Short mmCIF file of C-alpha atoms in Angstrom, two decimals:
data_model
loop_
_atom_site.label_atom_id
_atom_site.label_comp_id
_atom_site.label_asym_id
_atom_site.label_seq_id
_atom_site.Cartn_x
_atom_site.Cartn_y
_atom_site.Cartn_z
CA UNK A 1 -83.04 31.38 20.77
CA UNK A 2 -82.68 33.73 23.41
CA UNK A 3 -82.48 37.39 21.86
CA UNK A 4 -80.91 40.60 23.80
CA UNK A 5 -81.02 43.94 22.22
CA UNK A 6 -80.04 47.06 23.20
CA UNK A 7 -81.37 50.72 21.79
CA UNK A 8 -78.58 51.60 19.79
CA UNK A 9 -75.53 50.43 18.08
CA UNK A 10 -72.96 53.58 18.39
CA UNK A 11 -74.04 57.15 20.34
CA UNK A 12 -72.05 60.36 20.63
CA UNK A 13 -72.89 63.06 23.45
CA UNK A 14 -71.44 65.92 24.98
CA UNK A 15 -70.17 65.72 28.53
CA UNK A 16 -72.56 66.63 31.16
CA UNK A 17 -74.91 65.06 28.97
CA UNK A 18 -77.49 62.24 30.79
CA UNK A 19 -77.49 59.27 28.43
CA UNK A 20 -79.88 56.25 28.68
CA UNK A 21 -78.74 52.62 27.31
CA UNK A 22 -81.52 50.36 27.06
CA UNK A 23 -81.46 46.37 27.08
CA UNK A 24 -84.18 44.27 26.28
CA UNK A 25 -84.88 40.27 26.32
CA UNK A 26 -87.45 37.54 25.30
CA UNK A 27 -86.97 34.95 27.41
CA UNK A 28 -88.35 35.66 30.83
CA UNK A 29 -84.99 35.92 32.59
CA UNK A 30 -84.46 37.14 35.90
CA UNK A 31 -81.16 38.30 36.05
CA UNK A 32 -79.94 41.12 33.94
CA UNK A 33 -76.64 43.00 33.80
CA UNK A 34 -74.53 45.43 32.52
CA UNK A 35 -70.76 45.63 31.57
CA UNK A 36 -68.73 48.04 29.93
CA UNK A 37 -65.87 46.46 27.59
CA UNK A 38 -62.59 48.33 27.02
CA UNK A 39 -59.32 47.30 25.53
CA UNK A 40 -57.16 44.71 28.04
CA UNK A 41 -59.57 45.18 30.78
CA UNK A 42 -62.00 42.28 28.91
CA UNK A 43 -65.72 43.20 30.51
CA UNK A 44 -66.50 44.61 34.13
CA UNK A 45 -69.65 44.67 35.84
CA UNK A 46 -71.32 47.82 36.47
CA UNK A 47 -74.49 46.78 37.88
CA UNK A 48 -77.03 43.85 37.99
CA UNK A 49 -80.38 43.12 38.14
CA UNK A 50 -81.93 39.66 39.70
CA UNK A 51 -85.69 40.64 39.71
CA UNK A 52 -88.26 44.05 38.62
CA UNK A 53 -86.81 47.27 40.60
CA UNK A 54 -84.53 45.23 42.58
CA UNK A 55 -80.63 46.12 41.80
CA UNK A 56 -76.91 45.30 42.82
CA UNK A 57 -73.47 47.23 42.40
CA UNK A 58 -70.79 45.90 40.39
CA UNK A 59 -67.50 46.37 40.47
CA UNK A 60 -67.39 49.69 38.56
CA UNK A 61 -70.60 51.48 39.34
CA UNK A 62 -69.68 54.82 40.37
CA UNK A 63 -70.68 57.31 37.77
CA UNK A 64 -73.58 55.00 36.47
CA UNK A 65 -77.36 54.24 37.72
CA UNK A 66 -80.04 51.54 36.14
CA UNK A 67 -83.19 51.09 36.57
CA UNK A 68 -85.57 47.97 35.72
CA UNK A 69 -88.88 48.61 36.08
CA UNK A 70 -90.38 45.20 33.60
CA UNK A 71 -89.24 42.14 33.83
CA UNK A 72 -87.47 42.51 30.22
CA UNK A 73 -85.89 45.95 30.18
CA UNK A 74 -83.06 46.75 32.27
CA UNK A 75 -81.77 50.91 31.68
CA UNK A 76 -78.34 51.62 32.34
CA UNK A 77 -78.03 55.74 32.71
CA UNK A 78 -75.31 57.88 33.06
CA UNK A 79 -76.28 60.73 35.00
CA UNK A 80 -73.90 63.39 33.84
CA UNK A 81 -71.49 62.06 30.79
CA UNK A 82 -67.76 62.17 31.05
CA UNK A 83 -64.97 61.55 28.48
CA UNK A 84 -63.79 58.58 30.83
CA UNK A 85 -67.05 56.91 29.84
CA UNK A 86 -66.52 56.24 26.89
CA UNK A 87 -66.75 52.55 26.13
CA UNK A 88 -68.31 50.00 24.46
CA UNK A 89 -71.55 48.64 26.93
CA UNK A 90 -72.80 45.55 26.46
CA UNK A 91 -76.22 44.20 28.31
CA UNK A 92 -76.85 40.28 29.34
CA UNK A 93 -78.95 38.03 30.71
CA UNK A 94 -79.78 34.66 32.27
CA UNK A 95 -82.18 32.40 33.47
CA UNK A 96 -81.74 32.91 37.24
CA UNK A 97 -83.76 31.54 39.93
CA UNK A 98 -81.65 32.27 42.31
CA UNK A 99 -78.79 31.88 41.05
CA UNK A 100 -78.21 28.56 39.49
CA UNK A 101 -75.09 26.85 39.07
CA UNK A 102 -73.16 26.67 35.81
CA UNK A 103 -75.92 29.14 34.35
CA UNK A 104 -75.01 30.67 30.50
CA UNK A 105 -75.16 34.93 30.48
CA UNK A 106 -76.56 35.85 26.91
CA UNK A 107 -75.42 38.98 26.03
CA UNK A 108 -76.71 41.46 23.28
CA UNK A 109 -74.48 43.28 20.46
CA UNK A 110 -73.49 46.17 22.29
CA UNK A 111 -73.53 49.69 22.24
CA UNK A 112 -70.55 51.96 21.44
CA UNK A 113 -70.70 54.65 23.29
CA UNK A 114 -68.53 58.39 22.84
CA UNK A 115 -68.80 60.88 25.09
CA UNK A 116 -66.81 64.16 23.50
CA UNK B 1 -62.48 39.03 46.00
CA UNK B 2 -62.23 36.75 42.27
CA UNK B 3 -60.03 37.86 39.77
CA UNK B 4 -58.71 36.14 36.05
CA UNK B 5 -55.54 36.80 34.06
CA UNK B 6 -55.05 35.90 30.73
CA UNK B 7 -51.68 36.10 29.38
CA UNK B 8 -52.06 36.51 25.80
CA UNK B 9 -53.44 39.51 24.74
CA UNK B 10 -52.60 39.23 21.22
CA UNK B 11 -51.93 35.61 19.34
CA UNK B 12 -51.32 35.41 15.44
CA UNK B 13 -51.24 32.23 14.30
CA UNK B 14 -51.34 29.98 11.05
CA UNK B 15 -54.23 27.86 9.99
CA UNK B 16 -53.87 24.41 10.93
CA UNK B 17 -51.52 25.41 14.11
CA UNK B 18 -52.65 24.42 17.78
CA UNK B 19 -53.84 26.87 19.59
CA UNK B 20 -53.73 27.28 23.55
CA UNK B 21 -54.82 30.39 24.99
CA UNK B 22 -53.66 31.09 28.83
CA UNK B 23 -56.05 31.31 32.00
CA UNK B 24 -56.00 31.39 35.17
CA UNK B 25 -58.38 32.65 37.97
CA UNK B 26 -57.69 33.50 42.10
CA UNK B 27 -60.38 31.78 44.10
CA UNK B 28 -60.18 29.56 46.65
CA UNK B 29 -64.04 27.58 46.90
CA UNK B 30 -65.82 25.69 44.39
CA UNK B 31 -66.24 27.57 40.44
CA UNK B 32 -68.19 27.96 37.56
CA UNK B 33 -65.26 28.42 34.62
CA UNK B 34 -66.89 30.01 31.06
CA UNK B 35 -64.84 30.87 27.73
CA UNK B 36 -66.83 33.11 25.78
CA UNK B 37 -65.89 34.69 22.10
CA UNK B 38 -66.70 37.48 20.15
CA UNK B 39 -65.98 37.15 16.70
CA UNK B 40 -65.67 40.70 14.55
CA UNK B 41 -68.80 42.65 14.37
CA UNK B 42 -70.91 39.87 16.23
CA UNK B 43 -72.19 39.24 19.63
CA UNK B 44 -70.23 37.82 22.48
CA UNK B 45 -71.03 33.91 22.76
CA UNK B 46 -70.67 30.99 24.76
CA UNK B 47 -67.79 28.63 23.43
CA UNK B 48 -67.67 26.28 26.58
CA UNK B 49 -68.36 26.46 30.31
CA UNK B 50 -67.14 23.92 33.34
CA UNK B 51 -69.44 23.79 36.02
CA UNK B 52 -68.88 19.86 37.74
CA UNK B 53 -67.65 16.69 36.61
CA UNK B 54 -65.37 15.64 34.12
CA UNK B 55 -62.73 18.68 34.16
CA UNK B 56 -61.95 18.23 30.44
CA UNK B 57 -64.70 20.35 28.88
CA UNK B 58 -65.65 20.37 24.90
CA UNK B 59 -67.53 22.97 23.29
CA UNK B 60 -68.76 24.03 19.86
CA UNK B 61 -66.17 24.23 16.34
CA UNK B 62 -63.64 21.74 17.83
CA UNK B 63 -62.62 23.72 21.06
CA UNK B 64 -62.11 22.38 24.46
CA UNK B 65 -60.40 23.62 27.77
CA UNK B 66 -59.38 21.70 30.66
CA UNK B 67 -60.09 22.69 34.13
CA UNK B 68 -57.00 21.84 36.70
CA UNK B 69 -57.84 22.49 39.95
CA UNK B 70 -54.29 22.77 41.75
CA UNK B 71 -53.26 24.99 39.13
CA UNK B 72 -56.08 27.34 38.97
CA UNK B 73 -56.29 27.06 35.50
CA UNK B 74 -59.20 26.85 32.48
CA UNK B 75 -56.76 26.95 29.18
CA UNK B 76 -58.43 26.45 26.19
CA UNK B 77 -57.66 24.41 23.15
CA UNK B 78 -57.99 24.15 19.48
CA UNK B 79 -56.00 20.94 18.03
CA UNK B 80 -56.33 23.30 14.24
CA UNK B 81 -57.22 26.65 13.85
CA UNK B 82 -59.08 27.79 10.93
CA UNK B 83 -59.51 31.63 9.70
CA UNK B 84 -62.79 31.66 10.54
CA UNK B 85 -61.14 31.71 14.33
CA UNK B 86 -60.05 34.81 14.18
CA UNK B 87 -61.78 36.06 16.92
CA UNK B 88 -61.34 37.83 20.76
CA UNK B 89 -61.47 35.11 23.65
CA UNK B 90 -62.89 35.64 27.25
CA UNK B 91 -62.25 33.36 30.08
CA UNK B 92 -64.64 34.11 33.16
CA UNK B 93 -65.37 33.22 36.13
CA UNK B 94 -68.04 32.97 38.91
CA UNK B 95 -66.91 31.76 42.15
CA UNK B 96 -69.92 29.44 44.71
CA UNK B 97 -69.89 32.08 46.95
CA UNK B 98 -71.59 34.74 44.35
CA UNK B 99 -75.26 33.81 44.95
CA UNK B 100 -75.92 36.54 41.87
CA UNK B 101 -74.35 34.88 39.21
CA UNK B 102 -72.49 37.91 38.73
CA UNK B 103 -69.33 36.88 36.20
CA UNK B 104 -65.17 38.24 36.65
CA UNK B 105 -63.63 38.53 33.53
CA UNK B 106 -59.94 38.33 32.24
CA UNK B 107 -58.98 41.06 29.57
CA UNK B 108 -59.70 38.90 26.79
CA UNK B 109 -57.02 37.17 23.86
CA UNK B 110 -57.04 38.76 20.25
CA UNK B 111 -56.59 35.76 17.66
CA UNK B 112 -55.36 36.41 14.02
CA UNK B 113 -55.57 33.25 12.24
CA UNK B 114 -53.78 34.16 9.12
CA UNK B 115 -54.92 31.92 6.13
#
């Protein structure tokens, strides 16, 4: 079974805060990503990962960096917290290889996140 | 740019009804389609994905979603709903001209199966 964890289940910081969200997996995938989940807007992409320090923009990445510097650990960071960030952020993966058609995103349990 | 609506945000249903949950995507080429739930407390899962072939898909606990083309739509299916249902519902989508994989997601579908 494919396993994805992240760091922490719930964190609460201040704003101007930097905050670090880590992801990890145990099955050798390539691609790695982050969304953030909020009420009616289902999951959006922040940023992606297909390979070690290589990175892509999502659809929502302003505000955010990551960083993947192994193969299995993919860091999302928020640079300097704001209220508007909080959410709940939820890391996946998949296989990859460049990109393969009809490929499954495995996705870990999330981390709440409130930024007061 | 890809983009997915789902229609229902919240459904409360009885056990034993049939359940169809709305979706539909904007994308012109070729697509992967993907329903993925989350039941409470738990991680988000795979429940079905359409990727070629026969458009009527079936997935795990009963489920199934059909994939019609000149509508644009992925609407998933349950002929009996149990409690154990009760869950949120994703439909995504990735679209052939994403080379990463990356995913567009609707806003998700509470279900309430009351027992």
């Amino acid at each position: 079974d494919v396993k994805v964890t992240q760091s922490s289940r719930y964190l609460v910081k201040r704003t101007g805060e930097k905050v670090f969200l880590e992801c990890v997996q145990d099955m050798d995938h390539e691609n790695m990503f982050w969304y953030r989940q909020d009420p009616g807007l289902g999951l959006r992409l922040i940023y992606f990962s297909y390979d070690v320090k290589m990175k892509e923009k999502g659809d929502i990445p302003e505000g955010y960096s990551v960083s993947r510097e192994k193969k299995e650990r993919f860091s999302l960071i928020l640079e300097s917290a704001s209220t508007n960030q909080t959410s709940m952020y939820l890391c996946a993966s998949s296989l990859g290889a460049s990109g393969r058609w009809g490929e499954t995103q495995y996705f870990g349990p999330g981390t709440r996140l409130l930024v007061l | 740019a890809q983009s997915v609506s789902q229609h229902n945000h919240h459904v409360i249903l009885s056990e034993a009804a049939s359940l169809e949950l709305g979706c539909n995507y904007s994308y012109g080429g070729t697509v992967n389609l993907f329903w993925y739930v989350q039941y409470p407390g738990q991680h988000l899962q795979l429940l079905l994905k359409y990727f070629s072939g026969d458009p009527l898909v079936k997935g795990i606990k009963g489920f199934e979603a059909e994939f019609i083309k000149s509508k644009f739509s992925f609407n998933l299916r349950k002929p009996s709903v149990q409690w154990s249902d009760t869950a949120e519902y994703f439909c995504a989508v990735r679209g052939n001209n994403n080379a990463g994989n990356m995913l567009t997601f609707g806003g998700g579908t509470r279900l309430m199966v009351k027992p």
